[in-house]
Amino acid sequence: MNNLHPRNQRVINLDHIRGNMAELRRITPKSARMMAVVKADAYGHGAEEVARAVLASGADMLAVASVDEGAKLRGCGIRAPILVLGAVTEGDVADGVRHRLIQTVCTEKMVQMCEKAGKDSGLIAEVHMKIDTGMGRIGVRNRAERDAVLKEAERSPHVRLSGAFTHFSDADDGEEGMRYTEEQYRKFRYLCDGLPKGLTCHCANSAAIHRRPDFAMDMVRAGISLYGYPPVPQQSKLTPCMRWTAKISHVKEVTEGEYISYGRTWKAAGKTRIATITCGYADGYHRSAGGKASVLIHGKRAPVLGRICMDQMMADVTGIPEAAPEDEVVLMGQDGDESISAEDLAAWSGTISYEILLSVGSRVERKFEDHTGKQGVEA
Ligand SMILES: *Cc1c(COP(=O)(O)O)cnc(C)c1O
C-alpha cells in the first residue's frame, strides 16, 4: 500500500517569510541594513527558497554557519553578500574566498589564513571581525587582541576587513538578561571605537531587534523571528511559516484495560477510539513529547497517547468521530481555529522552538507555498 504517500510532510509558506521580513524591516530603524540568517538550511525551512524570498523582500545580506552552506547558496546562483558566522578554518578558507563569502576572523592566525587563500587565488578575502563581549564562544576579547587582528589585516594586501560583530547570549531573558545585554552592547561600542571608518558594525539578533531597536547599529541579524517565532513576547506581527502534517493510517476502538504503545505507559480507562499516525521520532517528532503532546485532526485537538514510536504514534480521537484513515493530522501549524506552534511542541518536548524547527527529519518531504512572489526576482 503506497496510497499513504507522502506519509509526512512540511509545507513552507514563503508569503509568510516575506511578510515577516517586511515586519522586521518595519520595526528596525531605517538606517540599519538587514541580514537574514539562513544557516542550518534556513532553520529547516529550505535555504535556497528562503534566501530568494528574503532578498526579494528587504534583506541586504545573508548569514550561514559554514562555508559549505554558503557555497550551496552560490551554487544556486545567489549573488548577494553572505557572511559565514563561524570562525574561518584552515580546511575551508580557500573555498570561502573562491565563493566570495565573507569569513569571520578573531585571531592573527585566521587573518593569515585568509591572506594566503586570497593571494593563492588572486582574489580579495573579505572578512568581518568577531568580538566576544560575553558569549564566550569566538571573538577578540579586549583592545589588545582586537588591535593585533587589525594590524594583521592592515598588512595583508589580499584581506579586506569590512565589518565587526558580536553576539548576545541572553537578550531573550528577563530584566537580568537585558542588563547583561546592555553590558555586552557597551563593551561592543567600546571595542568598535577605534576601528577603521566605514566598517559595518552589527550585534542585534531577533531578541534584540524586538527589545532594543536602539541597538541596531549598521545592521541587524534576524534568524528565528524571520520564521515567525520572536524569542520574546512583543508587539510585532510575525507568522509561523512551517506547517507539518502526517496522516491517519489506522483507527480502532479499545476497551478498558488495554494498553497503548511501548512500556504500557497508557491504559484505557474505558472505550476509547485510537488513531495511529504516520509520524514518529525518526521523523523528528521528539520522543520526550509522548504523553504530553496533542495533534489536530479536522480542526480538533487529539491528545497523543503513550510513547512516541520510531515511525508511528497514537492519539485519542474519541471526540472526533469523523476521523478516518487517510485524514490529515496537523503536528505543527493551523487547523481551523486551532493551532500548534513550535513553542507548544518545545514545551511538550523540554526544548526551545529553534530545536523543534530544526529537528523535523530529513525524510519529511518539504513543499513550498508561494502566492505573491513570482519568479523573476534575481537574488
Ligand atoms: C544564529 C545566529 C543569529 C540569529 O539568532 P536568532 O536568535 O535566531 O535571531 C545571529 N547571530 C549569530 C552570530 C548567530 O549565530
PDB file of N, CA and C in Angstrom, residues 39-40 63-75 82-104 113-114 117 126:
ATOM      1  N   LYS A  39      21.179  30.035   8.129  1.00  0.00           N
ATOM      2  CA  LYS A  39      22.020  28.881   8.476  1.00  0.00           C
ATOM      3  C   LYS A  39      21.132  27.650   8.734  1.00  0.00           C
ATOM      4  N   ALA A  40      21.794  26.486   8.792  1.00  0.00           N
ATOM      5  CA  ALA A  40      21.086  25.229   9.079  1.00  0.00           C
ATOM      6  C   ALA A  40      19.870  25.080   8.159  1.00  0.00           C
ATOM      7  N   ALA A  63      23.313  35.261   6.117  1.00  0.00           N
ATOM      8  CA  ALA A  63      24.310  34.668   7.000  1.00  0.00           C
ATOM      9  C   ALA A  63      24.100  33.167   7.055  1.00  0.00           C
ATOM     10  N   VAL A  64      25.217  32.437   7.060  1.00  0.00           N
ATOM     11  CA  VAL A  64      25.195  30.978   7.159  1.00  0.00           C
ATOM     12  C   VAL A  64      26.176  30.566   8.251  1.00  0.00           C
ATOM     13  N   ALA A  65      26.176  29.275   8.594  1.00  0.00           N
ATOM     14  CA  ALA A  65      27.045  28.817   9.675  1.00  0.00           C
ATOM     15  C   ALA A  65      28.427  28.437   9.171  1.00  0.00           C
ATOM     16  N   SER A  66      28.493  27.956   7.916  1.00  0.00           N
ATOM     17  CA  SER A  66      29.755  27.390   7.427  1.00  0.00           C
ATOM     18  C   SER A  66      29.953  27.724   5.951  1.00  0.00           C
ATOM     19  N   VAL A  67      31.179  27.533   5.487  1.00  0.00           N
ATOM     20  CA  VAL A  67      31.498  27.757   4.073  1.00  0.00           C
ATOM     21  C   VAL A  67      30.658  26.832   3.193  1.00  0.00           C
ATOM     22  N   ASP A  68      30.495  25.601   3.648  1.00  0.00           N
ATOM     23  CA  ASP A  68      29.686  24.626   2.915  1.00  0.00           C
ATOM     24  C   ASP A  68      28.269  25.156   2.656  1.00  0.00           C
ATOM     25  N   GLU A  69      27.649  25.719   3.677  1.00  0.00           N
ATOM     26  CA  GLU A  69      26.290  26.260   3.498  1.00  0.00           C
ATOM     27  C   GLU A  69      26.290  27.444   2.525  1.00  0.00           C
ATOM     28  N   GLY A  70      27.315  28.278   2.620  1.00  0.00           N
ATOM     29  CA  GLY A  70      27.408  29.431   1.718  1.00  0.00           C
ATOM     30  C   GLY A  70      27.653  28.997   0.282  1.00  0.00           C
ATOM     31  N   ALA A  71      28.519  27.989   0.108  1.00  0.00           N
ATOM     32  CA  ALA A  71      28.844  27.503  -1.233  1.00  0.00           C
ATOM     33  C   ALA A  71      27.597  26.935  -1.906  1.00  0.00           C
ATOM     34  N   LYS A  72      26.745  26.275  -1.120  1.00  0.00           N
ATOM     35  CA  LYS A  72      25.492  25.729  -1.684  1.00  0.00           C
ATOM     36  C   LYS A  72      24.621  26.854  -2.234  1.00  0.00           C
ATOM     37  N   LEU A  73      24.539  27.957  -1.516  1.00  0.00           N
ATOM     38  CA  LEU A  73      23.726  29.091  -1.991  1.00  0.00           C
ATOM     39  C   LEU A  73      24.332  29.684  -3.264  1.00  0.00           C
ATOM     40  N   ARG A  74      25.660  29.806  -3.298  1.00  0.00           N
ATOM     41  CA  ARG A  74      26.318  30.294  -4.525  1.00  0.00           C
ATOM     42  C   ARG A  74      26.023  29.351  -5.681  1.00  0.00           C
ATOM     43  N   GLY A  75      26.012  28.048  -5.396  1.00  0.00           N
ATOM     44  CA  GLY A  75      25.711  27.049  -6.414  1.00  0.00           C
ATOM     45  C   GLY A  75      24.307  27.214  -6.988  1.00  0.00           C
ATOM     46  N   ILE A  82      27.204  37.165   1.515  1.00  0.00           N
ATOM     47  CA  ILE A  82      26.923  36.109   2.501  1.00  0.00           C
ATOM     48  C   ILE A  82      28.033  36.104   3.543  1.00  0.00           C
ATOM     49  N   LEU A  83      27.645  36.207   4.808  1.00  0.00           N
ATOM     50  CA  LEU A  83      28.608  36.125   5.913  1.00  0.00           C
ATOM     51  C   LEU A  83      28.578  34.725   6.513  1.00  0.00           C
ATOM     52  N   VAL A  84      29.765  34.144   6.710  1.00  0.00           N
ATOM     53  CA  VAL A  84      29.879  32.870   7.426  1.00  0.00           C
ATOM     54  C   VAL A  84      30.092  33.205   8.894  1.00  0.00           C
ATOM     55  N   LEU A  85      29.139  32.823   9.758  1.00  0.00           N
ATOM     56  CA  LEU A  85      29.172  33.257  11.159  1.00  0.00           C
ATOM     57  C   LEU A  85      30.244  32.551  11.982  1.00  0.00           C
ATOM     58  N   GLY A  86      30.560  31.307  11.632  1.00  0.00           N
ATOM     59  CA  GLY A  86      31.571  30.565  12.375  1.00  0.00           C
ATOM     60  C   GLY A  86      32.970  31.043  12.030  1.00  0.00           C
ATOM     61  N   ALA A  87      33.932  30.741  12.879  1.00  0.00           N
ATOM     62  CA  ALA A  87      35.312  31.169  12.640  1.00  0.00           C
ATOM     63  C   ALA A  87      35.873  30.457  11.405  1.00  0.00           C
ATOM     64  N   VAL A  88      36.647  31.196  10.628  1.00  0.00           N
ATOM     65  CA  VAL A  88      37.264  30.643   9.426  1.00  0.00           C
ATOM     66  C   VAL A  88      38.154  29.452   9.807  1.00  0.00           C
ATOM     67  N   THR A  89      38.191  28.428   8.941  1.00  0.00           N
ATOM     68  CA  THR A  89      39.021  27.265   9.229  1.00  0.00           C
ATOM     69  C   THR A  89      40.011  27.023   8.093  1.00  0.00           C
ATOM     70  N   GLU A  90      41.120  26.410   8.461  1.00  0.00           N
ATOM     71  CA  GLU A  90      42.193  26.091   7.516  1.00  0.00           C
ATOM     72  C   GLU A  90      41.644  25.304   6.320  1.00  0.00           C
ATOM     73  N   GLY A  91      40.768  24.344   6.612  1.00  0.00           N
ATOM     74  CA  GLY A  91      40.255  23.458   5.571  1.00  0.00           C
ATOM     75  C   GLY A  91      39.298  24.143   4.597  1.00  0.00           C
ATOM     76  N   ASP A  92      38.604  25.177   5.067  1.00  0.00           N
ATOM     77  CA  ASP A  92      37.533  25.777   4.263  1.00  0.00           C
ATOM     78  C   ASP A  92      37.877  27.143   3.685  1.00  0.00           C
ATOM     79  N   VAL A  93      38.964  27.758   4.165  1.00  0.00           N
ATOM     80  CA  VAL A  93      39.197  29.165   3.840  1.00  0.00           C
ATOM     81  C   VAL A  93      39.291  29.415   2.333  1.00  0.00           C
ATOM     82  N   ALA A  94      39.960  28.505   1.604  1.00  0.00           N
ATOM     83  CA  ALA A  94      40.138  28.726   0.164  1.00  0.00           C
ATOM     84  C   ALA A  94      38.797  28.679  -0.569  1.00  0.00           C
ATOM     85  N   ASP A  95      37.950  27.702  -0.200  1.00  0.00           N
ATOM     86  CA  ASP A  95      36.618  27.626  -0.809  1.00  0.00           C
ATOM     87  C   ASP A  95      35.800  28.869  -0.469  1.00  0.00           C
ATOM     88  N   GLY A  96      35.945  29.320   0.754  1.00  0.00           N
ATOM     89  CA  GLY A  96      35.215  30.518   1.164  1.00  0.00           C
ATOM     90  C   GLY A  96      35.581  31.721   0.304  1.00  0.00           C
ATOM     91  N   VAL A  97      36.877  31.886   0.043  1.00  0.00           N
ATOM     92  CA  VAL A  97      37.336  33.011  -0.777  1.00  0.00           C
ATOM     93  C   VAL A  97      36.856  32.841  -2.219  1.00  0.00           C
ATOM     94  N   ARG A  98      37.012  31.626  -2.733  1.00  0.00           N
ATOM     95  CA  ARG A  98      36.615  31.343  -4.115  1.00  0.00           C
ATOM     96  C   ARG A  98      35.129  31.635  -4.333  1.00  0.00           C
ATOM     97  N   HIS A  99      34.302  31.342  -3.320  1.00  0.00           N
ATOM     98  CA  HIS A  99      32.856  31.584  -3.446  1.00  0.00           C
ATOM     99  C   HIS A  99      32.462  32.998  -3.017  1.00  0.00           C
ATOM    100  N   ARG A 100      33.468  33.844  -2.780  1.00  0.00           N
ATOM    101  CA  ARG A 100      33.233  35.228  -2.358  1.00  0.00           C
ATOM    102  C   ARG A 100      32.324  35.313  -1.130  1.00  0.00           C
ATOM    103  N   LEU A 101      32.604  34.463  -0.153  1.00  0.00           N
ATOM    104  CA  LEU A 101      31.888  34.529   1.119  1.00  0.00           C
ATOM    105  C   LEU A 101      32.682  35.437   2.053  1.00  0.00           C
ATOM    106  N   ILE A 102      31.980  36.150   2.909  1.00  0.00           N
ATOM    107  CA  ILE A 102      32.657  36.960   3.911  1.00  0.00           C
ATOM    108  C   ILE A 102      32.932  36.030   5.087  1.00  0.00           C
ATOM    109  N   GLN A 103      34.183  35.897   5.466  1.00  0.00           N
ATOM    110  CA  GLN A 103      34.531  34.953   6.525  1.00  0.00           C
ATOM    111  C   GLN A 103      34.823  35.697   7.825  1.00  0.00           C
ATOM    112  N   THR A 104      34.717  34.956   8.929  1.00  0.00           N
ATOM    113  CA  THR A 104      34.834  35.552  10.256  1.00  0.00           C
ATOM    114  C   THR A 104      36.199  35.252  10.863  1.00  0.00           C
ATOM    115  N   MET A 113      45.544  33.072   7.385  1.00  0.00           N
ATOM    116  CA  MET A 113      44.933  32.040   6.542  1.00  0.00           C
ATOM    117  C   MET A 113      44.181  32.688   5.377  1.00  0.00           C
ATOM    118  N   CYS A 114      43.481  33.765   5.679  1.00  0.00           N
ATOM    119  CA  CYS A 114      42.704  34.466   4.637  1.00  0.00           C
ATOM    120  C   CYS A 114      43.636  35.126   3.633  1.00  0.00           C
ATOM    121  N   ALA A 117      44.961  32.449   1.310  1.00  0.00           N
ATOM    122  CA  ALA A 117      43.925  31.990   0.363  1.00  0.00           C
ATOM    123  C   ALA A 117      43.654  33.062  -0.693  1.00  0.00           C
ATOM    124  N   GLU A 126      37.332  38.797   1.865  1.00  0.00           N
ATOM    125  CA  GLU A 126      36.609  39.765   2.693  1.00  0.00           C
ATOM    126  C   GLU A 126      36.307  39.129   4.048  1.00  0.00           C
TER     127      GLU A 126
END
